[in-house]
Amino acid sequence: MSGRISDNLDTLPEYLRTAAQRDGIGTVADVISSIALATKSIASKVRRARIGGDVIGEVGATNVQGEEQQKLDVISNDLLIHCLSRCPHVGVLGSEEEDEVVVVRPASAGGEYGVLFDPLDGSSNIDVAAGVGTIFSVLRSAGSAESGASSVLQPGSSQLAAGYVLYGSSVLMVLTLGDGVDMFVLDPELGEFVRVQSRLQIPHDNKVRSINGAYRMDFAEGYQSYLAWTEENGYGSRYIGSMVADVHRTLLKGGVFLYPATAKAPSGKLRLMYEANPMSMLVEQAGGSAVTGTGRILDVEPHELHQRTPVVLGSAGEVEKVLAHL
Ligand code: P6P
Protein backbone atom coordinates (compact mmCIF):
# COMPACT_ATOMS: atom_id res chain seq x y z
CA MET A 1 0.00 0.00 0.00
CA SER A 2 1.60 3.28 -1.09
CA GLY A 3 2.68 5.66 1.63
CA ARG A 4 2.99 2.81 4.16
CA ILE A 5 6.16 2.98 6.24
CA SER A 6 7.59 -0.49 5.63
CA ASP A 7 10.00 -2.14 8.06
CA ASN A 8 13.15 -1.36 6.08
CA LEU A 9 12.40 2.32 5.56
CA ASP A 10 14.94 4.66 7.15
CA THR A 11 13.51 8.17 7.37
CA LEU A 12 15.59 11.22 8.20
CA PRO A 13 13.94 11.67 11.64
CA GLU A 14 14.78 8.05 12.56
CA TYR A 15 18.33 8.48 11.21
CA LEU A 16 18.81 11.69 13.23
CA ARG A 17 17.33 10.12 16.39
CA THR A 18 19.95 7.38 16.15
CA ALA A 19 22.75 9.84 15.31
CA ALA A 20 21.80 12.09 18.24
CA GLN A 21 22.92 9.34 20.59
CA ARG A 22 26.41 9.48 19.04
CA ASP A 23 29.06 11.51 20.81
CA GLY A 24 29.37 15.03 19.52
CA ILE A 25 26.15 14.96 17.50
CA GLY A 26 23.43 15.36 20.14
CA THR A 27 21.43 18.48 19.38
CA VAL A 28 23.06 18.98 15.97
CA ALA A 29 20.39 16.50 14.89
CA ASP A 30 17.70 19.03 15.86
CA VAL A 31 19.37 21.66 13.68
CA ILE A 32 19.33 19.30 10.69
CA SER A 33 15.64 18.60 11.35
CA SER A 34 14.91 22.33 11.17
CA ILE A 35 16.84 22.61 7.90
CA ALA A 36 14.94 19.62 6.49
CA LEU A 37 11.60 21.22 7.37
CA ALA A 38 12.54 24.46 5.59
CA THR A 39 13.79 22.63 2.51
CA LYS A 40 10.57 20.62 2.20
CA SER A 41 8.70 23.90 2.00
CA ILE A 42 11.23 25.34 -0.46
CA ALA A 43 10.85 22.21 -2.59
CA SER A 44 7.10 22.71 -2.83
CA LYS A 45 7.61 26.31 -3.99
CA VAL A 46 10.32 25.40 -6.51
CA ARG A 47 8.00 22.71 -7.90
CA ARG A 48 5.28 25.33 -8.43
CA ALA A 49 7.64 28.10 -9.59
CA ARG A 50 5.69 28.93 -12.75
CA ILE A 51 2.23 28.46 -11.28
CA GLY A 52 0.64 31.59 -9.90
CA GLY A 53 3.62 33.73 -10.87
CA ASP A 54 4.21 34.80 -7.29
CA VAL A 55 7.58 33.10 -6.89
CA ILE A 56 9.24 33.34 -10.30
CA GLY A 57 11.47 36.15 -11.51
CA GLU A 58 13.49 38.89 -9.87
CA VAL A 59 12.65 40.88 -6.79
CA GLY A 60 14.10 44.05 -8.22
CA ALA A 61 16.82 44.17 -5.58
CA THR A 62 20.39 42.93 -5.33
CA ASN A 63 22.01 41.04 -2.47
CA VAL A 64 25.30 41.76 -0.73
CA GLN A 65 27.00 39.93 -3.59
CA GLY A 66 25.60 42.49 -6.03
CA GLU A 67 23.48 39.75 -7.64
CA GLU A 68 19.87 40.19 -8.74
CA GLN A 69 17.73 38.51 -6.07
CA GLN A 70 15.16 36.06 -7.39
CA LYS A 71 11.83 35.98 -5.56
CA LEU A 72 12.57 32.40 -4.57
CA ASP A 73 15.95 33.45 -3.11
CA VAL A 74 14.13 35.69 -0.64
CA ILE A 75 11.35 33.19 0.06
CA SER A 76 13.89 30.39 0.66
CA ASN A 77 16.02 32.61 2.86
CA ASP A 78 13.00 33.61 4.96
CA LEU A 79 11.91 29.98 5.34
CA LEU A 80 15.35 28.88 6.56
CA ILE A 81 15.63 31.78 8.99
CA HIS A 82 12.12 31.07 10.30
CA CYS A 83 12.65 27.33 10.83
CA LEU A 84 16.18 27.66 12.23
CA SER A 85 15.21 30.49 14.60
CA ARG A 86 12.66 28.12 16.15
CA CYS A 87 15.37 25.54 16.87
CA PRO A 88 16.37 26.20 20.52
CA HIS A 89 20.03 25.32 19.89
CA VAL A 90 20.70 27.88 17.13
CA GLY A 91 22.61 31.01 18.10
CA VAL A 92 23.73 32.64 14.85
CA LEU A 93 22.70 32.43 11.18
CA GLY A 94 24.76 33.47 8.17
CA SER A 95 23.16 33.58 4.73
CA GLU A 96 24.24 34.53 1.24
CA GLU A 97 21.14 36.74 1.20
CA GLU A 98 21.92 38.58 4.47
CA ASP A 99 24.60 41.28 4.64
CA GLU A 100 25.35 40.49 8.29
CA VAL A 101 24.88 37.46 10.53
CA VAL A 102 21.48 37.10 12.18
CA VAL A 103 21.84 36.71 15.96
CA VAL A 104 19.00 34.40 17.07
CA ARG A 105 19.86 33.81 20.73
CA PRO A 106 22.99 34.02 22.92
CA ALA A 107 24.93 30.94 23.98
CA SER A 108 23.65 31.64 27.51
CA ALA A 109 20.12 31.00 26.20
CA GLY A 110 21.09 27.79 24.42
CA GLY A 111 22.34 29.23 21.12
CA GLU A 112 25.27 26.86 20.78
CA TYR A 113 25.41 26.51 16.97
CA GLY A 114 25.98 28.73 13.99
CA VAL A 115 24.32 27.73 10.72
CA LEU A 116 25.54 29.14 7.41
CA PHE A 117 23.65 28.63 4.17
CA ASP A 118 23.11 29.55 0.59
CA PRO A 119 19.31 29.33 0.57
CA LEU A 120 18.87 28.75 -3.13
CA ASP A 121 22.12 28.24 -4.99
CA GLY A 122 21.89 28.53 -8.76
CA SER A 123 18.57 30.36 -8.50
CA SER A 124 19.09 32.08 -11.85
CA ASN A 125 18.43 28.61 -13.32
CA ILE A 126 14.90 28.45 -11.91
CA ASP A 127 13.33 30.06 -14.97
CA VAL A 128 14.65 27.19 -17.12
CA ALA A 129 13.87 24.45 -14.55
CA ALA A 130 17.53 23.48 -14.13
CA GLY A 131 18.63 21.99 -10.79
CA VAL A 132 18.92 24.45 -7.89
CA GLY A 133 19.74 23.75 -4.27
CA THR A 134 20.19 24.73 -0.64
CA ILE A 135 23.71 24.38 0.80
CA PHE A 136 24.24 24.35 4.58
CA SER A 137 27.04 24.24 7.14
CA VAL A 138 26.75 23.75 10.92
CA LEU A 139 29.45 25.01 13.32
CA ARG A 140 29.72 25.36 17.08
CA SER A 141 29.26 29.06 17.74
CA ALA A 142 32.53 30.32 19.24
CA GLY A 143 32.07 32.86 22.04
CA SER A 144 28.87 34.82 22.48
CA ALA A 145 26.44 35.13 19.59
CA GLU A 146 26.62 38.90 20.12
CA SER A 147 30.14 38.75 18.72
CA GLY A 148 28.33 38.28 15.40
CA ALA A 149 30.23 36.94 12.42
CA SER A 150 33.38 36.25 14.45
CA SER A 151 31.45 33.52 16.28
CA VAL A 152 31.26 31.53 13.01
CA LEU A 153 34.39 32.62 11.15
CA GLN A 154 36.13 29.27 11.61
CA PRO A 155 37.97 27.08 9.11
CA GLY A 156 35.85 24.47 7.35
CA SER A 157 37.61 21.73 9.28
CA SER A 158 35.61 22.93 12.32
CA GLN A 159 32.25 22.07 10.73
CA LEU A 160 30.08 19.66 12.74
CA ALA A 161 27.78 18.90 9.81
CA ALA A 162 27.31 19.92 6.18
CA GLY A 163 25.03 19.09 3.30
CA TYR A 164 22.83 20.20 0.48
CA VAL A 165 19.30 19.68 -0.78
CA LEU A 166 19.05 19.43 -4.58
CA TYR A 167 15.69 20.42 -6.10
CA GLY A 168 16.09 18.49 -9.32
CA SER A 169 14.21 15.68 -11.07
CA SER A 170 13.83 14.44 -7.51
CA VAL A 171 14.42 16.31 -4.26
CA LEU A 172 17.32 14.84 -2.37
CA MET A 173 19.50 15.63 0.63
CA VAL A 174 23.17 14.69 0.85
CA LEU A 175 24.40 14.96 4.43
CA THR A 176 27.46 14.37 6.57
CA LEU A 177 27.56 14.54 10.37
CA GLY A 178 31.30 13.99 10.29
CA ASP A 179 31.23 10.21 9.89
CA GLY A 180 30.57 9.48 6.23
CA VAL A 181 28.04 10.76 3.69
CA ASP A 182 24.42 9.61 3.40
CA MET A 183 21.84 10.41 0.75
CA PHE A 184 18.09 10.83 1.25
CA VAL A 185 15.29 11.31 -1.26
CA LEU A 186 12.13 13.24 -0.39
CA ASP A 187 9.28 10.76 -0.82
CA PRO A 188 6.34 12.92 -1.98
CA GLU A 189 3.85 10.32 -0.72
CA LEU A 190 5.32 10.33 2.78
CA GLY A 191 6.43 13.96 2.84
CA GLU A 192 9.65 12.72 4.44
CA PHE A 193 13.29 12.28 3.44
CA VAL A 194 14.09 8.55 3.12
CA ARG A 195 17.68 7.24 3.19
CA VAL A 196 18.59 5.65 -0.16
CA GLN A 197 22.39 5.42 0.14
CA SER A 198 24.81 5.11 3.06
CA ARG A 199 28.54 5.91 3.30
CA LEU A 200 28.63 7.28 -0.24
CA GLN A 201 32.13 7.09 -1.81
CA ILE A 202 33.22 9.26 -4.75
CA PRO A 203 35.03 7.26 -7.51
CA HIS A 204 38.81 7.84 -7.33
CA ASP A 205 38.97 8.72 -11.03
CA ASN A 206 36.67 9.65 -13.86
CA LYS A 207 37.66 11.56 -16.98
CA VAL A 208 35.08 14.33 -16.64
CA ARG A 209 35.88 17.98 -15.93
CA SER A 210 33.18 20.46 -14.92
CA ILE A 211 34.16 24.10 -15.55
CA ASN A 212 32.78 27.16 -17.34
CA GLY A 213 34.91 27.17 -20.47
CA ALA A 214 33.73 30.70 -21.38
CA TYR A 215 36.37 32.07 -18.97
CA ARG A 216 39.17 29.86 -20.31
CA MET A 217 41.40 32.72 -21.44
CA ASP A 218 40.89 34.35 -18.03
CA PHE A 219 42.19 31.40 -16.04
CA ALA A 220 45.81 31.28 -14.85
CA GLU A 221 48.19 29.48 -17.22
CA GLY A 222 48.20 26.28 -15.15
CA TYR A 223 44.45 25.82 -15.59
CA GLN A 224 44.71 26.50 -19.32
CA SER A 225 47.45 23.88 -19.52
CA TYR A 226 45.25 21.40 -17.60
CA LEU A 227 42.27 22.02 -19.91
CA ALA A 228 44.45 21.47 -23.00
CA TRP A 229 45.78 18.25 -21.43
CA THR A 230 42.22 16.97 -20.79
CA GLU A 231 41.34 17.57 -24.45
CA GLU A 232 44.36 15.51 -25.50
CA ASN A 233 43.43 12.72 -23.09
CA GLY A 234 39.83 11.95 -23.89
CA TYR A 235 38.05 13.83 -21.07
CA GLY A 236 34.34 14.54 -21.17
CA SER A 237 32.87 17.89 -20.11
CA ARG A 238 29.75 18.51 -18.03
CA TYR A 239 28.66 21.90 -16.68
CA ILE A 240 25.19 22.90 -15.47
CA GLY A 241 26.12 26.24 -13.91
CA SER A 242 24.51 25.33 -10.59
CA MET A 243 27.09 24.30 -8.00
CA VAL A 244 24.76 21.90 -6.18
CA ALA A 245 23.88 20.07 -9.41
CA ASP A 246 27.48 19.99 -10.68
CA VAL A 247 28.89 18.83 -7.34
CA HIS A 248 26.15 16.21 -6.93
CA ARG A 249 26.98 14.67 -10.30
CA THR A 250 30.70 14.78 -9.46
CA LEU A 251 30.08 13.13 -6.08
CA LEU A 252 28.08 10.28 -7.60
CA LYS A 253 29.95 9.75 -10.90
CA GLY A 254 33.43 11.08 -10.13
CA GLY A 255 35.39 13.72 -12.04
CA VAL A 256 36.47 17.21 -11.01
CA PHE A 257 34.55 20.47 -10.57
CA LEU A 258 36.55 23.67 -10.94
CA TYR A 259 35.84 27.35 -10.46
CA PRO A 260 39.26 29.07 -10.58
CA ALA A 261 39.96 32.76 -10.08
CA THR A 262 39.19 34.94 -13.10
CA ALA A 263 39.75 38.62 -13.90
CA LYS A 264 36.10 39.25 -12.94
CA ALA A 265 36.45 37.18 -9.76
CA PRO A 266 40.12 37.43 -8.66
CA SER A 267 39.42 35.39 -5.49
CA GLY A 268 37.11 33.00 -7.32
CA LYS A 269 33.31 33.36 -7.50
CA LEU A 270 32.19 30.73 -4.99
CA ARG A 271 31.79 31.64 -1.32
CA LEU A 272 33.99 29.94 1.22
CA MET A 273 31.75 29.76 4.29
CA TYR A 274 28.46 28.49 2.83
CA GLU A 275 29.38 26.96 -0.53
CA ALA A 276 32.99 25.74 -0.70
CA ASN A 277 33.36 24.61 2.94
CA PRO A 278 30.20 22.46 3.17
CA MET A 279 30.81 20.95 -0.27
CA SER A 280 34.44 20.27 0.65
CA MET A 281 33.46 18.50 3.87
CA LEU A 282 31.08 16.27 1.91
CA VAL A 283 33.65 15.50 -0.79
CA GLU A 284 36.41 14.69 1.70
CA GLN A 285 34.05 12.56 3.80
CA ALA A 286 33.25 10.66 0.57
CA GLY A 287 36.98 10.03 -0.05
CA GLY A 288 37.62 12.88 -2.48
CA SER A 289 39.72 16.06 -2.39
CA ALA A 290 38.88 19.77 -2.23
CA VAL A 291 41.55 22.45 -2.75
CA THR A 292 41.88 26.14 -3.57
CA GLY A 293 44.70 25.40 -5.98
CA THR A 294 47.31 26.24 -3.36
CA GLY A 295 45.96 24.40 -0.31
CA ARG A 296 43.10 22.46 1.28
CA ILE A 297 39.83 24.42 1.30
CA LEU A 298 38.94 23.20 4.80
CA ASP A 299 42.19 24.72 6.15
CA VAL A 300 41.45 28.27 4.92
CA GLU A 301 41.25 30.70 7.85
CA PRO A 302 38.24 32.94 7.05
CA HIS A 303 38.30 36.68 7.64
CA GLU A 304 34.90 37.67 6.23
CA LEU A 305 31.48 36.00 6.08
CA HIS A 306 31.03 36.43 2.32
CA GLN A 307 34.59 35.89 1.21
CA ARG A 308 35.17 33.93 -1.97
CA THR A 309 37.65 31.22 -2.87
CA PRO A 310 38.85 29.34 -5.93
CA VAL A 311 37.50 25.76 -5.92
CA VAL A 312 38.87 22.50 -7.32
CA LEU A 313 37.05 19.49 -5.87
CA GLY A 314 36.07 15.94 -6.72
CA SER A 315 37.78 12.60 -7.28
CA ALA A 316 41.14 12.47 -5.49
CA GLY A 317 42.86 11.16 -8.62
CA GLU A 318 41.40 13.93 -10.76
CA VAL A 319 42.25 16.74 -8.34
CA GLU A 320 45.84 15.46 -8.34
CA LYS A 321 45.93 15.78 -12.14
CA VAL A 322 44.77 19.40 -11.93
CA LEU A 323 47.38 20.24 -9.29
CA ALA A 324 50.10 18.67 -11.45
CA HIS A 325 49.53 21.50 -13.95
CA LEU A 326 49.34 24.43 -11.49
P1 P6P B 1 29.03 30.94 -13.83
C1 P6P B 1 25.27 30.10 -9.35
O1 P6P B 1 25.08 31.47 -9.64
C2 P6P B 1 26.68 29.95 -8.80
O2 P6P B 1 26.85 30.69 -7.64
C3 P6P B 1 26.99 28.47 -8.55
O3 P6P B 1 25.87 27.74 -8.25
C4 P6P B 1 27.59 28.03 -9.87
O4 P6P B 1 28.54 26.97 -9.71
C5 P6P B 1 28.27 29.29 -10.39
O5 P6P B 1 27.62 30.41 -9.78
C6 P6P B 1 28.14 29.40 -11.88
O6 P6P B 1 28.83 30.59 -12.26
O7 P6P B 1 29.97 32.10 -13.82
O8 P6P B 1 29.62 29.70 -14.49
O9 P6P B 1 27.64 31.24 -14.34
XYZ file of C-alpha atoms and ligand atoms in Angstrom:
342
model
C 0.000 0.000 0.000
C 1.598 3.281 -1.089
C 2.683 5.656 1.631
C 2.991 2.812 4.157
C 6.162 2.976 6.243
C 7.585 -0.488 5.627
C 10.000 -2.137 8.059
C 13.148 -1.360 6.079
C 12.403 2.323 5.556
C 14.938 4.658 7.145
C 13.515 8.166 7.365
C 15.592 11.219 8.205
C 13.939 11.669 11.636
C 14.785 8.049 12.557
C 18.329 8.477 11.215
C 18.811 11.686 13.227
C 17.330 10.124 16.387
C 19.953 7.375 16.153
C 22.747 9.838 15.315
C 21.796 12.092 18.236
C 22.917 9.343 20.592
C 26.410 9.480 19.042
C 29.058 11.513 20.811
C 29.375 15.030 19.515
C 26.150 14.961 17.499
C 23.426 15.358 20.137
C 21.432 18.481 19.381
C 23.062 18.977 15.966
C 20.393 16.502 14.893
C 17.696 19.033 15.862
C 19.370 21.662 13.677
C 19.334 19.297 10.691
C 15.637 18.595 11.347
C 14.909 22.328 11.169
C 16.839 22.607 7.899
C 14.940 19.621 6.491
C 11.604 21.224 7.374
C 12.538 24.462 5.595
C 13.793 22.632 2.506
C 10.567 20.624 2.202
C 8.700 23.900 2.003
C 11.234 25.341 -0.459
C 10.851 22.210 -2.595
C 7.101 22.707 -2.832
C 7.610 26.308 -3.993
C 10.323 25.401 -6.508
C 8.005 22.709 -7.901
C 5.282 25.329 -8.428
C 7.641 28.104 -9.587
C 5.694 28.932 -12.751
C 2.231 28.463 -11.277
C 0.641 31.591 -9.905
C 3.621 33.728 -10.866
C 4.214 34.795 -7.285
C 7.576 33.103 -6.891
C 9.236 33.344 -10.302
C 11.468 36.147 -11.509
C 13.493 38.887 -9.874
C 12.650 40.878 -6.785
C 14.100 44.053 -8.216
C 16.824 44.172 -5.578
C 20.392 42.935 -5.330
C 22.011 41.040 -2.474
C 25.298 41.765 -0.726
C 26.996 39.934 -3.591
C 25.596 42.488 -6.026
C 23.484 39.753 -7.641
C 19.874 40.188 -8.737
C 17.729 38.508 -6.066
C 15.157 36.056 -7.391
C 11.835 35.983 -5.557
C 12.566 32.405 -4.574
C 15.953 33.454 -3.109
C 14.132 35.690 -0.644
C 11.351 33.189 0.062
C 13.890 30.390 0.658
C 16.020 32.613 2.862
C 12.997 33.615 4.960
C 11.911 29.975 5.344
C 15.348 28.878 6.555
C 15.627 31.784 8.994
C 12.116 31.069 10.298
C 12.652 27.326 10.828
C 16.183 27.662 12.228
C 15.214 30.491 14.596
C 12.657 28.116 16.154
C 15.366 25.538 16.866
C 16.373 26.195 20.522
C 20.032 25.325 19.885
C 20.700 27.877 17.127
C 22.611 31.007 18.098
C 23.735 32.643 14.853
C 22.702 32.426 11.185
C 24.757 33.468 8.171
C 23.158 33.583 4.725
C 24.244 34.534 1.241
C 21.144 36.745 1.205
C 21.923 38.578 4.466
C 24.602 41.284 4.636
C 25.353 40.493 8.291
C 24.884 37.456 10.534
C 21.478 37.102 12.179
C 21.841 36.708 15.957
C 18.999 34.400 17.065
C 19.861 33.810 20.734
C 22.994 34.023 22.918
C 24.926 30.943 23.978
C 23.646 31.643 27.513
C 20.119 31.000 26.198
C 21.088 27.790 24.419
C 22.344 29.234 21.124
C 25.270 26.858 20.778
C 25.408 26.507 16.970
C 25.984 28.727 13.994
C 24.316 27.734 10.721
C 25.539 29.141 7.408
C 23.653 28.632 4.173
C 23.109 29.547 0.587
C 19.313 29.330 0.571
C 18.874 28.748 -3.133
C 22.121 28.238 -4.991
C 21.894 28.527 -8.755
C 18.571 30.361 -8.501
C 19.090 32.078 -11.854
C 18.428 28.609 -13.323
C 14.898 28.446 -11.906
C 13.335 30.061 -14.973
C 14.655 27.192 -17.116
C 13.871 24.445 -14.547
C 17.526 23.476 -14.126
C 18.630 21.992 -10.786
C 18.921 24.449 -7.892
C 19.738 23.749 -4.268
C 20.193 24.731 -0.642
C 23.711 24.378 0.798
C 24.243 24.355 4.581
C 27.044 24.243 7.144
C 26.754 23.746 10.923
C 29.452 25.009 13.319
C 29.718 25.361 17.077
C 29.258 29.065 17.741
C 32.529 30.323 19.235
C 32.069 32.858 22.038
C 28.868 34.822 22.478
C 26.442 35.125 19.592
C 26.616 38.900 20.121
C 30.144 38.753 18.718
C 28.332 38.277 15.402
C 30.235 36.944 12.421
C 33.383 36.253 14.450
C 31.446 33.519 16.279
C 31.262 31.534 13.009
C 34.395 32.619 11.146
C 36.128 29.271 11.606
C 37.971 27.081 9.107
C 35.846 24.475 7.346
C 37.614 21.732 9.282
C 35.606 22.927 12.316
C 32.250 22.069 10.733
C 30.084 19.664 12.736
C 27.775 18.895 9.808
C 27.310 19.919 6.177
C 25.028 19.093 3.298
C 22.828 20.197 0.477
C 19.305 19.678 -0.783
C 19.048 19.433 -4.583
C 15.694 20.423 -6.096
C 16.092 18.492 -9.323
C 14.206 15.677 -11.068
C 13.827 14.441 -7.507
C 14.416 16.308 -4.255
C 17.321 14.843 -2.366
C 19.496 15.632 0.629
C 23.169 14.687 0.850
C 24.400 14.963 4.432
C 27.457 14.372 6.572
C 27.556 14.538 10.368
C 31.303 13.987 10.293
C 31.231 10.211 9.892
C 30.566 9.479 6.229
C 28.043 10.759 3.688
C 24.423 9.613 3.404
C 21.838 10.414 0.750
C 18.088 10.833 1.251
C 15.288 11.305 -1.262
C 12.128 13.243 -0.390
C 9.276 10.759 -0.823
C 6.338 12.916 -1.982
C 3.847 10.322 -0.716
C 5.324 10.330 2.784
C 6.429 13.956 2.838
C 9.655 12.724 4.441
C 13.289 12.278 3.441
C 14.089 8.549 3.117
C 17.680 7.236 3.187
C 18.594 5.648 -0.155
C 22.392 5.425 0.137
C 24.810 5.112 3.062
C 28.535 5.911 3.296
C 28.630 7.282 -0.237
C 32.132 7.086 -1.806
C 33.224 9.258 -4.754
C 35.029 7.263 -7.512
C 38.808 7.838 -7.331
C 38.974 8.716 -11.026
C 36.671 9.654 -13.863
C 37.661 11.557 -16.980
C 35.081 14.333 -16.641
C 35.884 17.984 -15.931
C 33.181 20.462 -14.918
C 34.158 24.098 -15.552
C 32.776 27.162 -17.343
C 34.905 27.166 -20.474
C 33.732 30.698 -21.378
C 36.366 32.066 -18.972
C 39.166 29.862 -20.312
C 41.403 32.724 -21.442
C 40.891 34.349 -18.033
C 42.195 31.396 -16.039
C 45.809 31.276 -14.853
C 48.191 29.484 -17.216
C 48.205 26.280 -15.155
C 44.447 25.821 -15.587
C 44.705 26.497 -19.320
C 47.451 23.881 -19.524
C 45.254 21.404 -17.602
C 42.275 22.023 -19.913
C 44.447 21.473 -22.995
C 45.775 18.250 -21.429
C 42.222 16.968 -20.793
C 41.340 17.571 -24.455
C 44.358 15.505 -25.499
C 43.430 12.722 -23.085
C 39.830 11.948 -23.891
C 38.050 13.825 -21.074
C 34.340 14.543 -21.166
C 32.872 17.887 -20.110
C 29.747 18.510 -18.031
C 28.657 21.900 -16.679
C 25.187 22.902 -15.466
C 26.118 26.237 -13.906
C 24.514 25.332 -10.590
C 27.088 24.296 -7.999
C 24.758 21.901 -6.182
C 23.877 20.074 -9.414
C 27.480 19.993 -10.681
C 28.892 18.831 -7.343
C 26.148 16.209 -6.932
C 26.984 14.672 -10.305
C 30.699 14.785 -9.460
C 30.078 13.133 -6.076
C 28.080 10.278 -7.604
C 29.951 9.747 -10.900
C 33.431 11.075 -10.131
C 35.387 13.718 -12.036
C 36.468 17.208 -11.008
C 34.549 20.474 -10.570
C 36.555 23.669 -10.945
C 35.839 27.352 -10.464
C 39.258 29.069 -10.579
C 39.956 32.756 -10.077
C 39.185 34.943 -13.096
C 39.750 38.625 -13.897
C 36.104 39.250 -12.940
C 36.452 37.179 -9.757
C 40.119 37.430 -8.662
C 39.418 35.387 -5.485
C 37.106 33.000 -7.319
C 33.313 33.365 -7.502
C 32.188 30.734 -4.989
C 31.790 31.639 -1.320
C 33.991 29.942 1.216
C 31.745 29.757 4.287
C 28.460 28.489 2.826
C 29.376 26.957 -0.532
C 32.990 25.742 -0.703
C 33.357 24.614 2.935
C 30.202 22.462 3.173
C 30.810 20.945 -0.265
C 34.442 20.269 0.648
C 33.465 18.501 3.866
C 31.082 16.269 1.912
C 33.652 15.500 -0.792
C 36.414 14.691 1.703
C 34.046 12.556 3.800
C 33.251 10.659 0.570
C 36.983 10.033 -0.051
C 37.615 12.881 -2.485
C 39.722 16.064 -2.389
C 38.877 19.768 -2.234
C 41.545 22.447 -2.753
C 41.875 26.136 -3.567
C 44.697 25.402 -5.985
C 47.310 26.237 -3.358
C 45.961 24.396 -0.306
C 43.097 22.464 1.276
C 39.835 24.417 1.303
C 38.940 23.203 4.799
C 42.188 24.717 6.149
C 41.451 28.269 4.924
C 41.252 30.697 7.853
C 38.236 32.939 7.047
C 38.296 36.679 7.641
C 34.905 37.674 6.230
C 31.476 36.002 6.078
C 31.030 36.428 2.321
C 34.586 35.895 1.210
C 35.173 33.926 -1.971
C 37.648 31.216 -2.870
C 38.850 29.338 -5.930
C 37.504 25.759 -5.921
C 38.871 22.496 -7.325
C 37.048 19.495 -5.871
C 36.067 15.939 -6.720
C 37.782 12.601 -7.279
C 41.143 12.469 -5.487
C 42.865 11.157 -8.617
C 41.399 13.927 -10.761
C 42.249 16.735 -8.341
C 45.843 15.456 -8.344
C 45.932 15.781 -12.142
C 44.766 19.404 -11.927
C 47.382 20.237 -9.287
C 50.099 18.674 -11.452
C 49.529 21.497 -13.949
C 49.344 24.427 -11.488
P 29.027 30.937 -13.829
C 25.271 30.103 -9.348
O 25.083 31.469 -9.636
C 26.682 29.947 -8.800
O 26.849 30.695 -7.640
C 26.990 28.473 -8.553
O 25.871 27.737 -8.245
C 27.593 28.027 -9.867
O 28.539 26.972 -9.712
C 28.272 29.293 -10.388
O 27.617 30.409 -9.783
C 28.144 29.404 -11.883
O 28.833 30.587 -12.261
O 29.971 32.099 -13.821
O 29.616 29.705 -14.488
O 27.640 31.238 -14.341
